[in-house]
Amino acid sequence: MSAKGRVAVFISGRGSNMVALVEAAKAPDFPADVVLVLSNRPDAAGLAYARQQGIATVAFDHKLYSDRESFEHALQHTLESKNIEFVCLAGFMRLLTPWFVGQWRNRMINIHPALQPLYKGLHTHERALADGVKIHGCTVHFVVPEMDAGPIIAQAAVPVLDDDTPDSLGARVLAQEHLIYPMALNWLASSRLSIDGARVSLSGADPREAALIAPALS
Ligand code: GAR
């Protein structure tokens, strides 16, 4: 078995964050390997990329399960059979029960396109624009039963510009998601994170590394 941490990435759609994780993990010194890409939607676009990369893929159509528990038991069985150590949620648009979250306590992380604790849920860029905030961003956090919440590992902030639309702002945020998610997984898989309540600290580095401030656009 590989000495690197074995990672499953959960997707529901495009999978650009999954691609960022897979690409980062190709570096010889990256401490984790993406060995499984799992989707709750058989038509998720990201599955094709994973297959091309020779990564195992599996789709569990949640609509075919009578309840969340049976769906999640199927997920858990697959993760155990593949000796998965870490789970990365990457645009996985399915709420997970406290039971499943408990199985992966401190080993499952998520990326969310907002500066938590703001804007949990959907349409984060529209809501940021409607509120007139000048700074927006993204967050990687440990998963807890509450949606889009949990101890924060890394955040990136971007400026909101006068002529932004949800799409232009979302694209600026997404570019930062692709930077901070691999960074956070690297720290997790190399056992550099410790959690104290809501606070996560990073060993072996300047702790300011955990916040990226994207420069203003010229
Ligand atoms: C990303 O922006 C991710 O942060 C968001 O879904 C998008 C998935 O894009 N996740 C959430 O909103 C979770 N609450 P991707 O499939 O291209 O990675």
PDB file of C-alpha atoms and ligand atoms in Angstrom:
ATOM      1  CA  MET A   1       0.000   0.000   0.000  1.00  0.00           C
ATOM      2  CA  SER A   2       1.139   3.528  -0.751  1.00  0.00           C
ATOM      3  CA  ALA A   3       2.578   5.486   2.169  1.00  0.00           C
ATOM      4  CA  LYS A   4       0.557   8.465   1.053  1.00  0.00           C
ATOM      5  CA  GLY A   5      -2.848   9.228   2.532  1.00  0.00           C
ATOM      6  CA  ARG A   6      -5.626   7.617   0.519  1.00  0.00           C
ATOM      7  CA  VAL A   7      -8.220  10.202  -0.424  1.00  0.00           C
ATOM      8  CA  ALA A   8     -11.757   9.958  -1.811  1.00  0.00           C
ATOM      9  CA  VAL A   9     -13.187  13.084  -3.415  1.00  0.00           C
ATOM     10  CA  PHE A  10     -16.983  13.460  -3.481  1.00  0.00           C
ATOM     11  CA  ILE A  11     -18.488  15.464  -6.325  1.00  0.00           C
ATOM     12  CA  SER A  12     -21.935  16.211  -7.721  1.00  0.00           C
ATOM     13  CA  GLY A  13     -21.098  18.080 -10.918  1.00  0.00           C
ATOM     14  CA  ARG A  14     -18.310  19.821 -12.786  1.00  0.00           C
ATOM     15  CA  GLY A  15     -15.566  18.741 -10.435  1.00  0.00           C
ATOM     16  CA  SER A  16     -13.060  21.547 -10.964  1.00  0.00           C
ATOM     17  CA  ASN A  17     -11.948  21.393  -7.333  1.00  0.00           C
ATOM     18  CA  MET A  18     -11.513  17.638  -7.669  1.00  0.00           C
ATOM     19  CA  VAL A  19      -9.298  18.284 -10.708  1.00  0.00           C
ATOM     20  CA  ALA A  20      -7.232  20.758  -8.660  1.00  0.00           C
ATOM     21  CA  LEU A  21      -6.756  18.121  -5.944  1.00  0.00           C
ATOM     22  CA  VAL A  22      -5.817  15.398  -8.432  1.00  0.00           C
ATOM     23  CA  GLU A  23      -3.360  17.679 -10.235  1.00  0.00           C
ATOM     24  CA  ALA A  24      -1.729  18.802  -6.974  1.00  0.00           C
ATOM     25  CA  ALA A  25      -1.426  15.206  -5.792  1.00  0.00           C
ATOM     26  CA  LYS A  26       0.694  14.361  -8.835  1.00  0.00           C
ATOM     27  CA  ALA A  27       3.616  16.187  -7.208  1.00  0.00           C
ATOM     28  CA  PRO A  28       6.009  13.550  -5.843  1.00  0.00           C
ATOM     29  CA  ASP A  29       6.168  15.217  -2.435  1.00  0.00           C
ATOM     30  CA  PHE A  30       2.388  15.616  -2.031  1.00  0.00           C
ATOM     31  CA  PRO A  31       1.378  13.535   1.023  1.00  0.00           C
ATOM     32  CA  ALA A  32      -1.895  12.168  -0.399  1.00  0.00           C
ATOM     33  CA  ASP A  33      -3.203  10.303  -3.424  1.00  0.00           C
ATOM     34  CA  VAL A  34      -6.695  10.671  -4.830  1.00  0.00           C
ATOM     35  CA  VAL A  35      -7.661   7.015  -5.260  1.00  0.00           C
ATOM     36  CA  LEU A  36     -11.446   7.344  -5.596  1.00  0.00           C
ATOM     37  CA  VAL A  37     -13.871   9.872  -7.027  1.00  0.00           C
ATOM     38  CA  LEU A  38     -17.408   9.315  -5.825  1.00  0.00           C
ATOM     39  CA  SER A  39     -20.545  11.038  -7.048  1.00  0.00           C
ATOM     40  CA  ASN A  40     -24.207  10.987  -6.070  1.00  0.00           C
ATOM     41  CA  ARG A  41     -25.011  11.825  -9.697  1.00  0.00           C
ATOM     42  CA  PRO A  42     -24.083   9.303 -12.379  1.00  0.00           C
ATOM     43  CA  ASP A  43     -23.988  12.131 -14.946  1.00  0.00           C
ATOM     44  CA  ALA A  44     -21.533  14.308 -12.993  1.00  0.00           C
ATOM     45  CA  ALA A  45     -19.161  15.796 -15.574  1.00  0.00           C
ATOM     46  CA  GLY A  46     -16.133  15.352 -13.330  1.00  0.00           C
ATOM     47  CA  LEU A  47     -16.373  11.559 -13.419  1.00  0.00           C
ATOM     48  CA  ALA A  48     -15.083  11.447 -17.007  1.00  0.00           C
ATOM     49  CA  TYR A  49     -11.937  13.357 -16.086  1.00  0.00           C
ATOM     50  CA  ALA A  50     -11.261  11.009 -13.171  1.00  0.00           C
ATOM     51  CA  ARG A  51     -11.682   7.952 -15.387  1.00  0.00           C
ATOM     52  CA  GLN A  52      -9.255   9.426 -17.930  1.00  0.00           C
ATOM     53  CA  GLN A  53      -6.765   9.813 -15.118  1.00  0.00           C
ATOM     54  CA  GLY A  54      -7.089   6.137 -14.243  1.00  0.00           C
ATOM     55  CA  ILE A  55      -8.746   6.921 -10.914  1.00  0.00           C
ATOM     56  CA  ALA A  56     -11.480   4.590  -9.672  1.00  0.00           C
ATOM     57  CA  THR A  57     -14.913   6.178  -9.866  1.00  0.00           C
ATOM     58  CA  VAL A  58     -18.219   5.199  -8.379  1.00  0.00           C
ATOM     59  CA  ALA A  59     -21.669   6.759  -8.657  1.00  0.00           C
ATOM     60  CA  PHE A  60     -24.372   6.205  -6.067  1.00  0.00           C
ATOM     61  CA  ASP A  61     -27.564   7.722  -7.366  1.00  0.00           C
ATOM     62  CA  HIS A  62     -29.154   8.939  -4.141  1.00  0.00           C
ATOM     63  CA  LYS A  63     -32.601   8.804  -5.766  1.00  0.00           C
ATOM     64  CA  LEU A  64     -32.360   5.001  -5.862  1.00  0.00           C
ATOM     65  CA  TYR A  65     -32.073   4.731  -2.077  1.00  0.00           C
ATOM     66  CA  SER A  66     -35.088   4.772   0.193  1.00  0.00           C
ATOM     67  CA  ASP A  67     -33.435   6.989   2.811  1.00  0.00           C
ATOM     68  CA  ARG A  68     -30.239   8.836   3.638  1.00  0.00           C
ATOM     69  CA  GLU A  69     -29.013   6.084   5.965  1.00  0.00           C
ATOM     70  CA  SER A  70     -29.019   3.346   3.318  1.00  0.00           C
ATOM     71  CA  PHE A  71     -27.366   5.718   0.833  1.00  0.00           C
ATOM     72  CA  GLU A  72     -24.646   6.566   3.312  1.00  0.00           C
ATOM     73  CA  HIS A  73     -24.092   2.958   4.353  1.00  0.00           C
ATOM     74  CA  ALA A  74     -23.363   2.193   0.699  1.00  0.00           C
ATOM     75  CA  LEU A  75     -20.853   5.078   0.612  1.00  0.00           C
ATOM     76  CA  GLN A  76     -19.234   3.944   3.841  1.00  0.00           C
ATOM     77  CA  HIS A  77     -18.899   0.368   2.650  1.00  0.00           C
ATOM     78  CA  THR A  78     -17.083   1.534  -0.500  1.00  0.00           C
ATOM     79  CA  LEU A  79     -14.783   3.858   1.436  1.00  0.00           C
ATOM     80  CA  GLU A  80     -13.834   1.056   3.823  1.00  0.00           C
ATOM     81  CA  SER A  81     -13.257  -1.420   1.011  1.00  0.00           C
ATOM     82  CA  LYS A  82     -10.823   1.064  -0.582  1.00  0.00           C
ATOM     83  CA  ASN A  83      -9.025   1.817   2.693  1.00  0.00           C
ATOM     84  CA  ILE A  84      -9.836   5.498   2.400  1.00  0.00           C
ATOM     85  CA  GLU A  85      -8.314   7.710   5.101  1.00  0.00           C
ATOM     86  CA  PHE A  86      -9.544  11.169   4.107  1.00  0.00           C
ATOM     87  CA  VAL A  87     -12.651  12.482   2.351  1.00  0.00           C
ATOM     88  CA  CYS A  88     -12.748  15.768   0.445  1.00  0.00           C
ATOM     89  CA  LEU A  89     -16.174  17.149  -0.417  1.00  0.00           C
ATOM     90  CA  ALA A  90     -15.803  19.115  -3.647  1.00  0.00           C
ATOM     91  CA  GLY A  91     -19.152  20.490  -4.734  1.00  0.00           C
ATOM     92  CA  PHE A  92     -20.940  17.493  -3.210  1.00  0.00           C
ATOM     93  CA  MET A  93     -24.477  18.821  -2.936  1.00  0.00           C
ATOM     94  CA  ARG A  94     -25.917  16.264  -0.558  1.00  0.00           C
ATOM     95  CA  LEU A  95     -26.347  16.817   3.155  1.00  0.00           C
ATOM     96  CA  LEU A  96     -24.631  14.143   5.230  1.00  0.00           C
ATOM     97  CA  THR A  97     -26.131  12.771   8.429  1.00  0.00           C
ATOM     98  CA  PRO A  98     -24.473  13.093  11.839  1.00  0.00           C
ATOM     99  CA  TRP A  99     -23.797   9.336  11.655  1.00  0.00           C
ATOM    100  CA  PHE A 100     -21.737   9.614   8.460  1.00  0.00           C
ATOM    101  CA  VAL A 101     -20.010  12.812   9.617  1.00  0.00           C
ATOM    102  CA  GLY A 102     -19.119  10.984  12.840  1.00  0.00           C
ATOM    103  CA  GLN A 103     -17.445   8.182  10.894  1.00  0.00           C
ATOM    104  CA  TRP A 104     -15.143  10.780   9.321  1.00  0.00           C
ATOM    105  CA  ARG A 105     -14.630  13.140  12.234  1.00  0.00           C
ATOM    106  CA  ASN A 106     -11.521  15.263  11.645  1.00  0.00           C
ATOM    107  CA  ARG A 107     -10.835  13.336   8.425  1.00  0.00           C
ATOM    108  CA  MET A 108     -13.417  14.925   6.134  1.00  0.00           C
ATOM    109  CA  ILE A 109     -13.061  18.445   4.730  1.00  0.00           C
ATOM    110  CA  ASN A 110     -15.195  20.672   2.510  1.00  0.00           C
ATOM    111  CA  ILE A 111     -14.737  23.729   0.349  1.00  0.00           C
ATOM    112  CA  HIS A 112     -17.356  26.442   0.381  1.00  0.00           C
ATOM    113  CA  PRO A 113     -17.470  29.524  -1.869  1.00  0.00           C
ATOM    114  CA  ALA A 114     -17.813  32.141   0.872  1.00  0.00           C
ATOM    115  CA  LEU A 115     -15.906  33.486   3.828  1.00  0.00           C
ATOM    116  CA  GLN A 116     -17.429  31.496   6.651  1.00  0.00           C
ATOM    117  CA  PRO A 117     -19.372  31.997   8.800  1.00  0.00           C
ATOM    118  CA  LEU A 118     -21.088  34.112   6.121  1.00  0.00           C
ATOM    119  CA  TYR A 119     -23.314  32.774   3.371  1.00  0.00           C
ATOM    120  CA  LYS A 120     -23.857  29.119   4.111  1.00  0.00           C
ATOM    121  CA  GLY A 121     -25.801  27.229   1.450  1.00  0.00           C
ATOM    122  CA  LEU A 122     -26.414  28.186  -2.163  1.00  0.00           C
ATOM    123  CA  HIS A 123     -26.043  31.329  -4.297  1.00  0.00           C
ATOM    124  CA  THR A 124     -23.214  32.749  -2.226  1.00  0.00           C
ATOM    125  CA  HIS A 125     -21.968  35.133  -4.923  1.00  0.00           C
ATOM    126  CA  GLU A 126     -25.429  36.581  -5.595  1.00  0.00           C
ATOM    127  CA  ARG A 127     -25.918  37.120  -1.868  1.00  0.00           C
ATOM    128  CA  ALA A 128     -22.515  38.759  -1.430  1.00  0.00           C
ATOM    129  CA  LEU A 129     -23.307  41.177  -4.279  1.00  0.00           C
ATOM    130  CA  ALA A 130     -26.764  41.897  -2.879  1.00  0.00           C
ATOM    131  CA  ASP A 131     -25.219  42.770   0.485  1.00  0.00           C
ATOM    132  CA  GLY A 132     -22.665  45.063  -1.130  1.00  0.00           C
ATOM    133  CA  VAL A 133     -19.688  43.487   0.614  1.00  0.00           C
ATOM    134  CA  LYS A 134     -16.282  44.625  -0.658  1.00  0.00           C
ATOM    135  CA  ILE A 135     -14.498  41.382   0.206  1.00  0.00           C
ATOM    136  CA  HIS A 136     -15.664  37.868  -0.566  1.00  0.00           C
ATOM    137  CA  GLY A 137     -13.879  34.538  -0.769  1.00  0.00           C
ATOM    138  CA  CYS A 138     -13.801  30.863   0.034  1.00  0.00           C
ATOM    139  CA  THR A 139     -13.175  28.565   2.967  1.00  0.00           C
ATOM    140  CA  VAL A 140     -11.862  25.047   3.530  1.00  0.00           C
ATOM    141  CA  HIS A 141     -13.158  23.580   6.773  1.00  0.00           C
ATOM    142  CA  PHE A 142     -13.581  20.329   8.657  1.00  0.00           C
ATOM    143  CA  VAL A 143     -17.045  18.871   8.183  1.00  0.00           C
ATOM    144  CA  VAL A 144     -19.462  18.881  11.113  1.00  0.00           C
ATOM    145  CA  PRO A 145     -23.158  17.993  11.024  1.00  0.00           C
ATOM    146  CA  GLU A 146     -24.185  21.617  10.440  1.00  0.00           C
ATOM    147  CA  MET A 147     -24.034  22.482   6.738  1.00  0.00           C
ATOM    148  CA  ASP A 148     -21.137  24.681   5.550  1.00  0.00           C
ATOM    149  CA  ALA A 149     -19.768  25.083   9.061  1.00  0.00           C
ATOM    150  CA  GLY A 150     -16.928  23.556  11.054  1.00  0.00           C
ATOM    151  CA  PRO A 151     -13.382  24.397  12.127  1.00  0.00           C
ATOM    152  CA  ILE A 152     -11.757  26.584   9.463  1.00  0.00           C
ATOM    153  CA  ILE A 153      -8.502  25.360   7.929  1.00  0.00           C
ATOM    154  CA  ALA A 154      -7.858  28.000   5.261  1.00  0.00           C
ATOM    155  CA  GLN A 155      -9.533  30.969   3.658  1.00  0.00           C
ATOM    156  CA  ALA A 156      -8.853  33.173   0.658  1.00  0.00           C
ATOM    157  CA  ALA A 157     -10.264  36.663   0.231  1.00  0.00           C
ATOM    158  CA  VAL A 158     -10.901  38.401  -3.066  1.00  0.00           C
ATOM    159  CA  PRO A 159     -12.083  41.929  -3.862  1.00  0.00           C
ATOM    160  CA  VAL A 160     -15.618  42.589  -5.070  1.00  0.00           C
ATOM    161  CA  LEU A 161     -15.455  44.970  -8.022  1.00  0.00           C
ATOM    162  CA  ASP A 162     -18.075  47.533  -9.058  1.00  0.00           C
ATOM    163  CA  ASP A 163     -18.928  45.780 -12.307  1.00  0.00           C
ATOM    164  CA  ASP A 164     -18.984  42.246 -10.897  1.00  0.00           C
ATOM    165  CA  THR A 165     -21.733  39.826 -11.765  1.00  0.00           C
ATOM    166  CA  PRO A 166     -22.272  36.570  -9.854  1.00  0.00           C
ATOM    167  CA  ASP A 167     -20.339  34.828 -12.636  1.00  0.00           C
ATOM    168  CA  SER A 168     -17.340  37.145 -12.647  1.00  0.00           C
ATOM    169  CA  LEU A 169     -17.139  37.143  -8.862  1.00  0.00           C
ATOM    170  CA  GLY A 170     -17.620  33.376  -8.762  1.00  0.00           C
ATOM    171  CA  ALA A 171     -14.782  32.871 -11.228  1.00  0.00           C
ATOM    172  CA  ARG A 172     -12.456  35.010  -9.101  1.00  0.00           C
ATOM    173  CA  VAL A 173     -13.369  33.000  -6.014  1.00  0.00           C
ATOM    174  CA  LEU A 174     -13.070  29.656  -7.835  1.00  0.00           C
ATOM    175  CA  ALA A 175      -9.481  30.436  -8.849  1.00  0.00           C
ATOM    176  CA  GLN A 176      -8.701  30.799  -5.143  1.00  0.00           C
ATOM    177  CA  GLU A 177     -10.610  27.616  -4.267  1.00  0.00           C
ATOM    178  CA  HIS A 178      -8.256  25.745  -6.566  1.00  0.00           C
ATOM    179  CA  LEU A 179      -5.293  27.097  -4.577  1.00  0.00           C
ATOM    180  CA  ILE A 180      -6.470  26.643  -1.021  1.00  0.00           C
ATOM    181  CA  TYR A 181      -8.091  23.219  -1.327  1.00  0.00           C
ATOM    182  CA  PRO A 182      -4.906  21.335  -2.294  1.00  0.00           C
ATOM    183  CA  MET A 183      -3.007  23.355   0.304  1.00  0.00           C
ATOM    184  CA  ALA A 184      -5.448  22.320   3.041  1.00  0.00           C
ATOM    185  CA  LEU A 185      -5.410  18.671   1.992  1.00  0.00           C
ATOM    186  CA  ASN A 186      -1.628  18.704   2.029  1.00  0.00           C
ATOM    187  CA  TRP A 187      -1.655  19.961   5.630  1.00  0.00           C
ATOM    188  CA  LEU A 188      -4.298  17.456   6.707  1.00  0.00           C
ATOM    189  CA  ALA A 189      -2.574  14.465   5.135  1.00  0.00           C
ATOM    190  CA  SER A 190       0.774  15.438   6.619  1.00  0.00           C
ATOM    191  CA  SER A 191      -0.761  15.620  10.125  1.00  0.00           C
ATOM    192  CA  ARG A 192       0.027  19.306  10.504  1.00  0.00           C
ATOM    193  CA  LEU A 193      -3.423  20.390  11.677  1.00  0.00           C
ATOM    194  CA  SER A 194      -4.704  20.407  15.221  1.00  0.00           C
ATOM    195  CA  ILE A 195      -8.202  21.381  16.269  1.00  0.00           C
ATOM    196  CA  ASP A 196      -9.133  23.226  19.438  1.00  0.00           C
ATOM    197  CA  GLY A 197     -12.853  23.975  19.416  1.00  0.00           C
ATOM    198  CA  ALA A 198     -13.539  26.136  16.375  1.00  0.00           C
ATOM    199  CA  ARG A 199      -9.861  26.920  15.869  1.00  0.00           C
ATOM    200  CA  VAL A 200      -7.432  24.997  13.723  1.00  0.00           C
ATOM    201  CA  SER A 201      -3.713  25.515  14.040  1.00  0.00           C
ATOM    202  CA  LEU A 202      -1.006  24.592  11.597  1.00  0.00           C
ATOM    203  CA  SER A 203       2.296  23.225  12.822  1.00  0.00           C
ATOM    204  CA  GLY A 204       5.649  23.699  11.222  1.00  0.00           C
ATOM    205  CA  ALA A 205       4.958  26.959   9.427  1.00  0.00           C
ATOM    206  CA  ASP A 206       4.065  30.566   9.737  1.00  0.00           C
ATOM    207  CA  PRO A 207       0.376  30.292  10.739  1.00  0.00           C
ATOM    208  CA  ARG A 208      -0.397  33.261   8.485  1.00  0.00           C
ATOM    209  CA  GLU A 209      -0.039  30.811   5.598  1.00  0.00           C
ATOM    210  CA  ALA A 210      -3.615  29.740   6.271  1.00  0.00           C
ATOM    211  CA  ALA A 211      -5.050  32.990   4.930  1.00  0.00           C
ATOM    212  CA  LEU A 212      -4.550  34.006   1.336  1.00  0.00           C
ATOM    213  CA  ILE A 213      -5.332  37.577   0.407  1.00  0.00           C
ATOM    214  CA  ALA A 214      -5.721  37.845  -3.328  1.00  0.00           C
ATOM    215  CA  PRO A 215      -4.366  41.185  -4.569  1.00  0.00           C
ATOM    216  CA  ALA A 216      -6.749  43.749  -6.039  1.00  0.00           C
ATOM    217  CA  LEU A 217      -7.159  43.411  -9.777  1.00  0.00           C
ATOM    218  CA  SER A 218      -5.573  46.142 -11.867  1.00  0.00           C
TER     219      SER A 218
HETATM  220  C1  GAR B   1     -17.489  25.093  -5.776  1.00  0.00           C
HETATM  221  O1  GAR B   1     -17.549  26.488  -5.939  1.00  0.00           O
HETATM  222  C2  GAR B   1     -17.620  24.711  -4.316  1.00  0.00           C
HETATM  223  O2  GAR B   1     -16.996  25.624  -3.460  1.00  0.00           O
HETATM  224  C3  GAR B   1     -19.119  24.714  -4.142  1.00  0.00           C
HETATM  225  O3  GAR B   1     -19.591  24.104  -5.301  1.00  0.00           O
HETATM  226  C4  GAR B   1     -18.714  24.420  -6.383  1.00  0.00           C
HETATM  227  C5  GAR B   1     -18.350  23.123  -7.073  1.00  0.00           C
HETATM  228  O4  GAR B   1     -17.581  23.372  -8.197  1.00  0.00           O
HETATM  229  N1  GAR B   1     -19.503  24.037  -2.947  1.00  0.00           N
HETATM  230  C6  GAR B   1     -20.515  24.408  -2.171  1.00  0.00           C
HETATM  231  O5  GAR B   1     -21.258  25.319  -2.457  1.00  0.00           O
HETATM  232  C7  GAR B   1     -20.683  23.612  -0.904  1.00  0.00           C
HETATM  233  N2  GAR B   1     -21.644  24.210  -0.056  1.00  0.00           N
HETATM  234  P1  GAR B   1     -16.662  22.236  -8.804  1.00  0.00           P
HETATM  235  O6  GAR B   1     -17.590  21.041  -9.028  1.00  0.00           O
HETATM  236  O7  GAR B   1     -16.169  22.790 -10.101  1.00  0.00           O
HETATM  237  O8  GAR B   1     -15.569  21.946  -7.818  1.00  0.00           O
END
